[in-house]
PDB file of C-alpha atoms in Angstrom:
ATOM      1  CA  MET A   1       0.000   0.000   0.000  1.00 41.00           C
ATOM      2  CA  PRO A   2       1.211   3.576  -0.586  1.00 42.00           C
ATOM      3  CA  THR A   3       2.845   5.275   2.327  1.00 44.00           C
ATOM      4  CA  THR A   4       2.502   8.975   2.999  1.00 46.00           C
ATOM      5  CA  SER A   5       5.207   9.727   5.521  1.00 44.00           C
ATOM      6  CA  PRO A   6       8.913   8.850   5.561  1.00 44.00           C
ATOM      7  CA  SER A   7      10.421   6.303   7.871  1.00 40.00           C
ATOM      8  CA  PRO A   8      12.633   7.913  10.527  1.00 40.00           C
ATOM      9  CA  ALA A   9      16.295   7.806   9.652  1.00 39.00           C
ATOM     10  CA  PRO A  10      18.248   5.548  12.030  1.00 36.00           C
ATOM     11  CA  SER A  11      21.035   8.056  12.455  1.00 36.00           C
ATOM     12  CA  SER A  12      22.199   9.782  15.598  1.00 33.00           C
ATOM     13  CA  ALA A  13      23.181  12.745  13.426  1.00 36.00           C
ATOM     14  CA  THR A  14      19.621  13.375  12.297  1.00 38.00           C
ATOM     15  CA  SER A  15      18.310  16.855  13.062  1.00 41.00           C
ATOM     16  CA  PRO A  16      14.880  18.312  12.296  1.00 41.00           C
ATOM     17  CA  VAL A  17      14.142  18.570   8.575  1.00 47.00           C
ATOM     18  CA  ILE A  18      13.832  22.275   7.960  1.00 45.00           C
ATOM     19  CA  SER A  19      15.199  24.763   5.474  1.00 49.00           C
ATOM     20  CA  GLY A  20      18.470  26.393   6.407  1.00 49.00           C
ATOM     21  CA  THR A  21      21.495  25.180   8.316  1.00 47.00           C
ATOM     22  CA  PRO A  22      20.779  22.691  11.111  1.00 45.00           C
ATOM     23  CA  ALA A  23      22.038  23.432  14.605  1.00 54.00           C
ATOM     24  CA  ILE A  24      24.247  20.315  14.644  1.00 71.00           C
ATOM     25  CA  PRO A  25      26.091  18.548  11.833  1.00 78.00           C
ATOM     26  CA  HIS A  26      23.715  16.427   9.791  1.00 93.00           C
ATOM     27  CA  VAL A  27      24.647  13.323   7.820  1.00 95.00           C
ATOM     28  CA  LEU A  28      23.212  14.973   4.682  1.00 97.00           C
ATOM     29  CA  ASP A  29      25.614  17.899   4.996  1.00 95.00           C
ATOM     30  CA  ASN A  30      28.367  15.559   3.756  1.00 96.00           C
ATOM     31  CA  PRO A  31      26.425  12.742   2.083  1.00 97.00           C
ATOM     32  CA  ALA A  32      29.185  11.434  -0.177  1.00 97.00           C
ATOM     33  CA  TRP A  33      31.522  10.917   2.777  1.00 97.00           C
ATOM     34  CA  ALA A  34      28.749   9.314   4.824  1.00 97.00           C
ATOM     35  CA  ALA A  35      27.980   6.938   1.959  1.00 98.00           C
ATOM     36  CA  LEU A  36      31.614   6.087   1.159  1.00 98.00           C
ATOM     37  CA  SER A  37      32.401   5.405   4.808  1.00 96.00           C
ATOM     38  CA  GLY A  38      29.131   3.524   5.326  1.00 97.00           C
ATOM     39  CA  PRO A  39      26.816   1.569   3.002  1.00 98.00           C
ATOM     40  CA  HIS A  40      28.924   2.279  -0.108  1.00 98.00           C
ATOM     41  CA  ALA A  41      32.288   1.403   1.444  1.00 98.00           C
ATOM     42  CA  GLY A  42      32.649  -1.404  -1.097  1.00 97.00           C
ATOM     43  CA  PHE A  43      32.796   1.171  -3.911  1.00 98.00           C
ATOM     44  CA  ALA A  44      35.298   3.422  -2.113  1.00 97.00           C
ATOM     45  CA  VAL A  45      38.925   4.213  -2.849  1.00 97.00           C
ATOM     46  CA  ARG A  46      40.223   5.625   0.427  1.00 95.00           C
ATOM     47  CA  ALA A  47      43.111   7.659   1.771  1.00 93.00           C
ATOM     48  CA  GLY A  48      43.102   6.618   5.419  1.00 88.00           C
ATOM     49  CA  GLY A  49      40.207   8.001   7.395  1.00 94.00           C
ATOM     50  CA  HIS A  50      40.323  11.496   5.918  1.00 97.00           C
ATOM     51  CA  ALA A  51      39.293  11.295   2.237  1.00 97.00           C
ATOM     52  CA  ALA A  52      37.647   8.908  -0.188  1.00 98.00           C
ATOM     53  CA  ARG A  53      36.276   8.734  -3.701  1.00 97.00           C
ATOM     54  CA  TYR A  54      34.144   6.387  -5.704  1.00 98.00           C
ATOM     55  CA  ALA A  55      35.848   4.007  -8.090  1.00 97.00           C
ATOM     56  CA  PRO A  56      36.315   5.967 -11.346  1.00 95.00           C
ATOM     57  CA  ASP A  57      33.786   3.928 -13.352  1.00 97.00           C
ATOM     58  CA  VAL A  58      31.134   4.101 -10.602  1.00 98.00           C
ATOM     59  CA  ALA A  59      30.655   7.807  -9.749  1.00 97.00           C
ATOM     60  CA  VAL A  60      32.500  11.092 -10.046  1.00 96.00           C
ATOM     61  CA  PHE A  61      32.277  12.107  -6.393  1.00 97.00           C
ATOM     62  CA  SER A  62      35.110  12.533  -3.913  1.00 97.00           C
ATOM     63  CA  ALA A  63      34.687  13.520  -0.278  1.00 97.00           C
ATOM     64  CA  VAL A  64      36.627  14.661   2.757  1.00 97.00           C
ATOM     65  CA  ALA A  65      35.831  13.608   6.304  1.00 96.00           C
ATOM     66  CA  ASP A  66      36.175  17.113   7.741  1.00 94.00           C
ATOM     67  CA  PRO A  67      36.372  20.099   5.354  1.00 93.00           C
ATOM     68  CA  ALA A  68      37.905  22.199   8.162  1.00 93.00           C
ATOM     69  CA  ASP A  69      40.774  19.755   8.750  1.00 94.00           C
ATOM     70  CA  PRO A  70      43.876  20.307   6.556  1.00 94.00           C
ATOM     71  CA  ARG A  71      44.643  16.592   6.888  1.00 95.00           C
ATOM     72  CA  SER A  72      41.495  15.831   4.907  1.00 96.00           C
ATOM     73  CA  TRP A  73      42.660  17.988   2.021  1.00 96.00           C
ATOM     74  CA  ASP A  74      46.167  16.499   2.164  1.00 96.00           C
ATOM     75  CA  ALA A  75      44.598  13.048   1.977  1.00 97.00           C
ATOM     76  CA  LEU A  76      42.373  14.098  -0.923  1.00 97.00           C
ATOM     77  CA  ARG A  77      45.357  15.431  -2.856  1.00 96.00           C
ATOM     78  CA  SER A  78      47.192  12.172  -2.242  1.00 95.00           C
ATOM     79  CA  LEU A  79      44.152  10.264  -3.433  1.00 95.00           C
ATOM     80  CA  ALA A  80      43.568  12.369  -6.532  1.00 93.00           C
ATOM     81  CA  GLY A  81      47.160  13.062  -7.540  1.00 92.00           C
ATOM     82  CA  PRO A  82      48.729  16.465  -8.279  1.00 92.00           C
ATOM     83  CA  ASP A  83      46.917  18.700 -10.757  1.00 93.00           C
ATOM     84  CA  ARG A  84      43.912  16.337 -10.926  1.00 95.00           C
ATOM     85  CA  VAL A  85      40.343  17.623 -10.763  1.00 96.00           C
ATOM     86  CA  VAL A  86      37.992  16.289  -8.066  1.00 96.00           C
ATOM     87  CA  SER A  87      34.228  16.759  -7.705  1.00 96.00           C
ATOM     88  CA  LEU A  88      32.755  17.470  -4.269  1.00 96.00           C
ATOM     89  CA  SER A  89      29.621  18.940  -2.757  1.00 92.00           C
ATOM     90  CA  GLY A  90      28.909  21.074   0.271  1.00 86.00           C
ATOM     91  CA  VAL A  91      29.916  24.509   1.470  1.00 74.00           C
ATOM     92  CA  LEU A  92      33.652  24.137   1.082  1.00 85.00           C
ATOM     93  CA  THR A  93      36.650  26.421   1.320  1.00 88.00           C
ATOM     94  CA  PRO A  94      39.769  24.449   0.394  1.00 91.00           C
ATOM     95  CA  PRO A  95      43.254  25.420   1.549  1.00 92.00           C
ATOM     96  CA  ARG A  96      45.404  27.708  -0.551  1.00 92.00           C
ATOM     97  CA  GLY A  97      46.749  26.015  -3.643  1.00 93.00           C
ATOM     98  CA  TRP A  98      43.469  24.379  -4.632  1.00 95.00           C
ATOM     99  CA  GLU A  99      41.977  25.907  -7.783  1.00 95.00           C
ATOM    100  CA  THR A 100      38.199  26.127  -8.202  1.00 95.00           C
ATOM    101  CA  VAL A 101      37.462  24.796 -11.680  1.00 96.00           C
ATOM    102  CA  TRP A 102      33.714  25.288 -11.489  1.00 95.00           C
ATOM    103  CA  SER A 103      31.022  25.844  -8.909  1.00 95.00           C
ATOM    104  CA  THR A 104      27.245  25.741  -9.134  1.00 95.00           C
ATOM    105  CA  GLN A 105      24.526  26.246  -6.539  1.00 96.00           C
ATOM    106  CA  GLY A 106      22.434  23.202  -5.764  1.00 96.00           C
ATOM    107  CA  VAL A 107      19.330  22.379  -3.770  1.00 97.00           C
ATOM    108  CA  GLN A 108      18.908  19.347  -1.507  1.00 98.00           C
ATOM    109  CA  LEU A 109      15.336  18.186  -0.922  1.00 98.00           C
ATOM    110  CA  VAL A 110      14.130  15.517   1.503  1.00 98.00           C
ATOM    111  CA  ASP A 111      10.960  13.452   1.574  1.00 98.00           C
ATOM    112  CA  THR A 112       8.498  14.805   4.111  1.00 98.00           C
ATOM    113  CA  SER A 113       5.110  13.822   2.649  1.00 98.00           C
ATOM    114  CA  LEU A 114       5.726  11.925  -0.594  1.00 98.00           C
ATOM    115  CA  ARG A 115       3.148   9.331  -1.638  1.00 98.00           C
ATOM    116  CA  ALA A 116       5.444   6.415  -2.429  1.00 98.00           C
ATOM    117  CA  GLU A 117       3.957   3.567  -4.435  1.00 98.00           C
ATOM    118  CA  PRO A 118       5.069   0.943  -6.960  1.00 97.00           C
ATOM    119  CA  ALA A 119       4.770   1.615 -10.691  1.00 97.00           C
ATOM    120  CA  PRO A 120       3.475  -1.588 -12.305  1.00 96.00           C
ATOM    121  CA  GLU A 121       4.808  -0.584 -15.722  1.00 97.00           C
ATOM    122  CA  ALA A 122       8.361   0.031 -14.423  1.00 98.00           C
ATOM    123  CA  VAL A 123      11.103  -2.518 -15.059  1.00 98.00           C
ATOM    124  CA  ARG A 124      14.330  -3.078 -13.133  1.00 98.00           C
ATOM    125  CA  LEU A 125      17.379  -1.919 -15.095  1.00 98.00           C
ATOM    126  CA  GLY A 126      20.681  -3.765 -14.896  1.00 98.00           C
ATOM    127  CA  PRO A 127      24.150  -3.916 -16.469  1.00 97.00           C
ATOM    128  CA  ALA A 128      22.770  -5.152 -19.801  1.00 98.00           C
ATOM    129  CA  ASP A 129      20.732  -1.935 -20.071  1.00 98.00           C
ATOM    130  CA  VAL A 130      23.677   0.415 -19.504  1.00 98.00           C
ATOM    131  CA  PRO A 131      24.293   1.307 -23.197  1.00 98.00           C
ATOM    132  CA  GLU A 132      20.663   2.380 -23.590  1.00 98.00           C
ATOM    133  CA  VAL A 133      20.731   4.136 -20.207  1.00 98.00           C
ATOM    134  CA  LEU A 134      23.816   6.114 -21.213  1.00 98.00           C
ATOM    135  CA  GLU A 135      22.104   7.180 -24.444  1.00 98.00           C
ATOM    136  CA  LEU A 136      19.123   8.522 -22.477  1.00 98.00           C
ATOM    137  CA  ILE A 137      21.434  10.245 -19.984  1.00 98.00           C
ATOM    138  CA  GLU A 138      23.388  11.888 -22.806  1.00 98.00           C
ATOM    139  CA  LEU A 139      20.175  13.137 -24.386  1.00 98.00           C
ATOM    140  CA  THR A 140      18.539  14.484 -21.214  1.00 97.00           C
ATOM    141  CA  LYS A 141      21.593  15.358 -19.044  1.00 95.00           C
ATOM    142  CA  PRO A 142      20.167  14.809 -15.537  1.00 95.00           C
ATOM    143  CA  GLY A 143      23.685  14.557 -14.088  1.00 93.00           C
ATOM    144  CA  PRO A 144      26.753  12.333 -14.272  1.00 94.00           C
ATOM    145  CA  PHE A 145      26.209   8.637 -14.909  1.00 97.00           C
ATOM    146  CA  LEU A 146      29.050   6.183 -15.505  1.00 98.00           C
ATOM    147  CA  PRO A 147      29.154   2.550 -16.684  1.00 97.00           C
ATOM    148  CA  ARG A 148      28.892   1.119 -13.138  1.00 98.00           C
ATOM    149  CA  THR A 149      26.657   3.772 -11.549  1.00 98.00           C
ATOM    150  CA  ILE A 150      23.796   1.323 -11.984  1.00 98.00           C
ATOM    151  CA  GLU A 151      25.403  -0.874  -9.299  1.00 98.00           C
ATOM    152  CA  LEU A 152      24.829   1.751  -6.587  1.00 98.00           C
ATOM    153  CA  GLY A 153      21.180   0.821  -6.078  1.00 98.00           C
ATOM    154  CA  THR A 154      17.880   0.064  -7.755  1.00 98.00           C
ATOM    155  CA  TYR A 155      17.259   1.733 -11.118  1.00 98.00           C
ATOM    156  CA  LEU A 156      13.820   1.576 -12.692  1.00 98.00           C
ATOM    157  CA  GLY A 157      12.790   2.392 -16.237  1.00 98.00           C
ATOM    158  CA  ILE A 158       9.688   2.701 -18.356  1.00 98.00           C
ATOM    159  CA  ARG A 159       9.764   1.370 -21.897  1.00 98.00           C
ATOM    160  CA  HIS A 160       7.574   2.189 -24.861  1.00 97.00           C
ATOM    161  CA  ARG A 161       7.558  -0.507 -27.528  1.00 97.00           C
ATOM    162  CA  GLY A 162      10.799  -1.799 -26.093  1.00 96.00           C
ATOM    163  CA  ARG A 163      12.518   1.598 -26.057  1.00 98.00           C
ATOM    164  CA  LEU A 164      13.713   3.098 -22.762  1.00 98.00           C
ATOM    165  CA  VAL A 165      11.918   6.442 -22.421  1.00 98.00           C
ATOM    166  CA  ALA A 166      12.204   7.298 -18.704  1.00 98.00           C
ATOM    167  CA  MET A 167      14.252   6.258 -15.696  1.00 98.00           C
ATOM    168  CA  ALA A 168      15.154   7.018 -12.085  1.00 98.00           C
ATOM    169  CA  GLY A 169      17.239   5.264  -9.470  1.00 98.00           C
ATOM    170  CA  GLU A 170      19.349   5.313  -6.312  1.00 98.00           C
ATOM    171  CA  ARG A 171      22.766   6.948  -6.014  1.00 98.00           C
ATOM    172  CA  LEU A 172      24.337   8.183  -2.749  1.00 98.00           C
ATOM    173  CA  ARG A 173      23.365   6.137   0.284  1.00 98.00           C
ATOM    174  CA  PRO A 174      24.332   7.744   3.606  1.00 98.00           C
ATOM    175  CA  PRO A 175      23.210   5.754   6.644  1.00 98.00           C
ATOM    176  CA  GLY A 176      19.443   6.032   6.953  1.00 98.00           C
ATOM    177  CA  TRP A 177      18.980   7.879   3.671  1.00 98.00           C
ATOM    178  CA  THR A 178      19.006   7.143  -0.069  1.00 98.00           C
ATOM    179  CA  GLU A 179      19.400   9.694  -2.846  1.00 98.00           C
ATOM    180  CA  ILE A 180      17.041   9.444  -5.821  1.00 98.00           C
ATOM    181  CA  SER A 181      18.966  10.352  -8.945  1.00 98.00           C
ATOM    182  CA  ALA A 182      19.125  10.102 -12.771  1.00 98.00           C
ATOM    183  CA  VAL A 183      15.494  11.209 -13.027  1.00 98.00           C
ATOM    184  CA  CYS A 184      14.936  11.775 -16.730  1.00 98.00           C
ATOM    185  CA  THR A 185      12.412  11.383 -19.539  1.00 98.00           C
ATOM    186  CA  HIS A 186      12.958  11.318 -23.294  1.00 98.00           C
ATOM    187  CA  PRO A 187      11.783  14.657 -24.773  1.00 98.00           C
ATOM    188  CA  ASP A 188       9.166  12.859 -26.910  1.00 98.00           C
ATOM    189  CA  PHE A 189       7.489  11.458 -23.783  1.00 98.00           C
ATOM    190  CA  ARG A 190       7.501  14.411 -21.386  1.00 97.00           C
ATOM    191  CA  GLY A 191       4.294  15.705 -19.857  1.00 95.00           C
ATOM    192  CA  ARG A 192       2.922  12.231 -19.130  1.00 97.00           C
ATOM    193  CA  GLY A 193       3.990  11.983 -15.496  1.00 97.00           C
ATOM    194  CA  LEU A 194       6.506   9.203 -16.150  1.00 98.00           C
ATOM    195  CA  ALA A 195       9.267  10.732 -14.023  1.00 97.00           C
ATOM    196  CA  THR A 196       6.900  11.314 -11.107  1.00 98.00           C
ATOM    197  CA  ARG A 197       5.709   7.707 -11.216  1.00 98.00           C
ATOM    198  CA  LEU A 198       9.290   6.482 -11.220  1.00 98.00           C
ATOM    199  CA  VAL A 199      10.292   8.748  -8.326  1.00 98.00           C
ATOM    200  CA  ARG A 200       7.366   7.406  -6.297  1.00 98.00           C
ATOM    201  CA  ALA A 201       8.328   3.821  -7.200  1.00 98.00           C
ATOM    202  CA  VAL A 202      12.002   4.231  -6.327  1.00 98.00           C
ATOM    203  CA  ALA A 203      10.968   5.941  -3.074  1.00 98.00           C
ATOM    204  CA  ALA A 204       8.722   2.993  -2.226  1.00 98.00           C
ATOM    205  CA  GLY A 205      11.711   0.661  -2.375  1.00 98.00           C
ATOM    206  CA  VAL A 206      13.815   3.070  -0.329  1.00 98.00           C
ATOM    207  CA  ARG A 207      11.116   3.291   2.324  1.00 98.00           C
ATOM    208  CA  ASP A 208      10.703  -0.501   2.403  1.00 98.00           C
ATOM    209  CA  ARG A 209      14.232  -0.902   3.746  1.00 96.00           C
ATOM    210  CA  GLY A 210      13.764   1.866   6.304  1.00 98.00           C
ATOM    211  CA  ASP A 211      15.609   4.706   4.551  1.00 98.00           C
ATOM    212  CA  VAL A 212      14.327   8.212   3.821  1.00 98.00           C
ATOM    213  CA  PRO A 213      14.500   9.433   0.204  1.00 98.00           C
ATOM    214  CA  PHE A 214      16.289  12.658  -0.680  1.00 98.00           C
ATOM    215  CA  LEU A 215      17.523  14.207  -3.897  1.00 98.00           C
ATOM    216  CA  HIS A 216      19.536  17.041  -5.397  1.00 98.00           C
ATOM    217  CA  THR A 217      18.958  19.370  -8.297  1.00 97.00           C
ATOM    218  CA  ALA A 218      20.484  22.585  -9.585  1.00 96.00           C
ATOM    219  CA  ALA A 219      19.161  25.750  -7.937  1.00 97.00           C
ATOM    220  CA  GLU A 220      18.452  27.188 -11.374  1.00 96.00           C
ATOM    221  CA  ASN A 221      16.167  24.247 -12.194  1.00 96.00           C
ATOM    222  CA  THR A 222      13.177  25.941 -10.623  1.00 97.00           C
ATOM    223  CA  ARG A 223      10.701  23.831 -12.597  1.00 95.00           C
ATOM    224  CA  ALA A 224      12.074  20.614 -11.108  1.00 95.00           C
ATOM    225  CA  ILE A 225      12.163  22.116  -7.606  1.00 97.00           C
ATOM    226  CA  ARG A 226       8.496  23.137  -7.861  1.00 97.00           C
ATOM    227  CA  LEU A 227       7.592  19.655  -9.080  1.00 96.00           C
ATOM    228  CA  TYR A 228       9.458  17.907  -6.253  1.00 98.00           C
ATOM    229  CA  GLU A 229       7.897  20.210  -3.670  1.00 98.00           C
ATOM    230  CA  SER A 230       4.429  19.574  -5.122  1.00 98.00           C
ATOM    231  CA  ILE A 231       4.754  15.800  -4.635  1.00 98.00           C
ATOM    232  CA  GLY A 232       6.068  15.922  -1.061  1.00 98.00           C
ATOM    233  CA  PHE A 233       9.733  16.930  -0.939  1.00 98.00           C
ATOM    234  CA  THR A 234      10.963  19.853   1.173  1.00 98.00           C
ATOM    235  CA  VAL A 235      14.067  21.958   0.623  1.00 98.00           C
ATOM    236  CA  ARG A 236      16.496  21.195   3.441  1.00 97.00           C
ATOM    237  CA  HIS A 237      19.832  22.595   2.339  1.00 94.00           C
ATOM    238  CA  ARG A 238      21.468  24.568  -0.474  1.00 95.00           C
ATOM    239  CA  PRO A 239      24.903  23.034  -1.039  1.00 95.00           C
ATOM    240  CA  PHE A 240      27.317  23.823  -3.815  1.00 95.00           C
ATOM    241  CA  PHE A 241      28.506  21.328  -6.391  1.00 96.00           C
ATOM    242  CA  LEU A 242      32.184  22.034  -6.983  1.00 95.00           C
ATOM    243  CA  ALA A 243      35.222  20.862  -8.874  1.00 96.00           C
ATOM    244  CA  PHE A 244      38.697  21.663  -7.561  1.00 97.00           C
ATOM    245  CA  ARG A 245      42.086  21.132  -9.111  1.00 97.00           C
ATOM    246  CA  ALA A 246      44.556  19.707  -6.610  1.00 96.00           C
ATOM    247  CA  PRO A 247      47.854  21.509  -6.033  1.00 94.00           C
ATOM    248  CA  GLY A 248      50.685  20.382  -8.263  1.00 87.00           C
ATOM    249  CA  SER A 249      54.228  19.708  -7.164  1.00 50.00           C
ATOM    250  CA  ALA A 250      55.596  20.096  -3.654  1.00 46.00           C
ATOM    251  CA  ASP A 251      57.199  23.372  -4.792  1.00 42.00           C
ATOM    252  CA  ASP A 252      53.800  24.652  -5.898  1.00 44.00           C
ATOM    253  CA  ILE A 253      52.300  23.835  -2.508  1.00 39.00           C
ATOM    254  CA  ALA A 254      55.125  25.558  -0.664  1.00 37.00           C
ATOM    255  CA  ALA A 255      54.675  28.679  -2.777  1.00 34.00           C
ATOM    256  CA  THR A 256      51.031  28.976  -1.761  1.00 32.00           C
ATOM    257  CA  GLN A 257      51.950  28.903   1.921  1.00 32.00           C
ATOM    258  CA  ILE A 258      54.180  31.960   1.815  1.00 29.00           C
TER     259      ILE A 258
END
């Protein structure tokens, strides 16, 4: 049966779901780190206990344990390699020597009153579907998707005469939470509510295992934000999505510290 309220997240870091900055650190303030050091540890490439990233064919995200700790950034540089670009999210100010390659404002929304329910027409997508999935991702550009991203969780699709025309699935999985991601519909099939049905169906599976759904979108995507709010998501946080270039040689690092 459909459910109309999220399961409580089994996390001691959970704070009330409200817009703005919570009074105490929340697991969703650093979701990539929470996932890589928790349920997604099997996908992680780690640098001690201070930095981690997803395997390069799984997801683009890197993370630091504590953005205020220089050791985390040293570990991230070691993990990435000099002059390499890393993708992170949050409100981050890296040490001197790190170059901001790009930065965009995002919005994080959490499920507060979503009606989650199965979609009978949806099919489970797997590794054999990846070529077709990548074609749909390239056409619709909902965000990064790599050959093994589909291994991160359940991905559902809707087909029309055998052709994949819409999809949604699970990406980051911090303890107690699961991110709904890759929500997209072929342009020829928009306006039929396919994406909404898939979001509800993915959320139903997330809820069944006791997690709370959340998702991210770009702040400029006001149409998507209005849609998500209309079906039961609430804006919790406004993180940035960022890419930084790591410092180069040891001489370069020393020069930035003068």
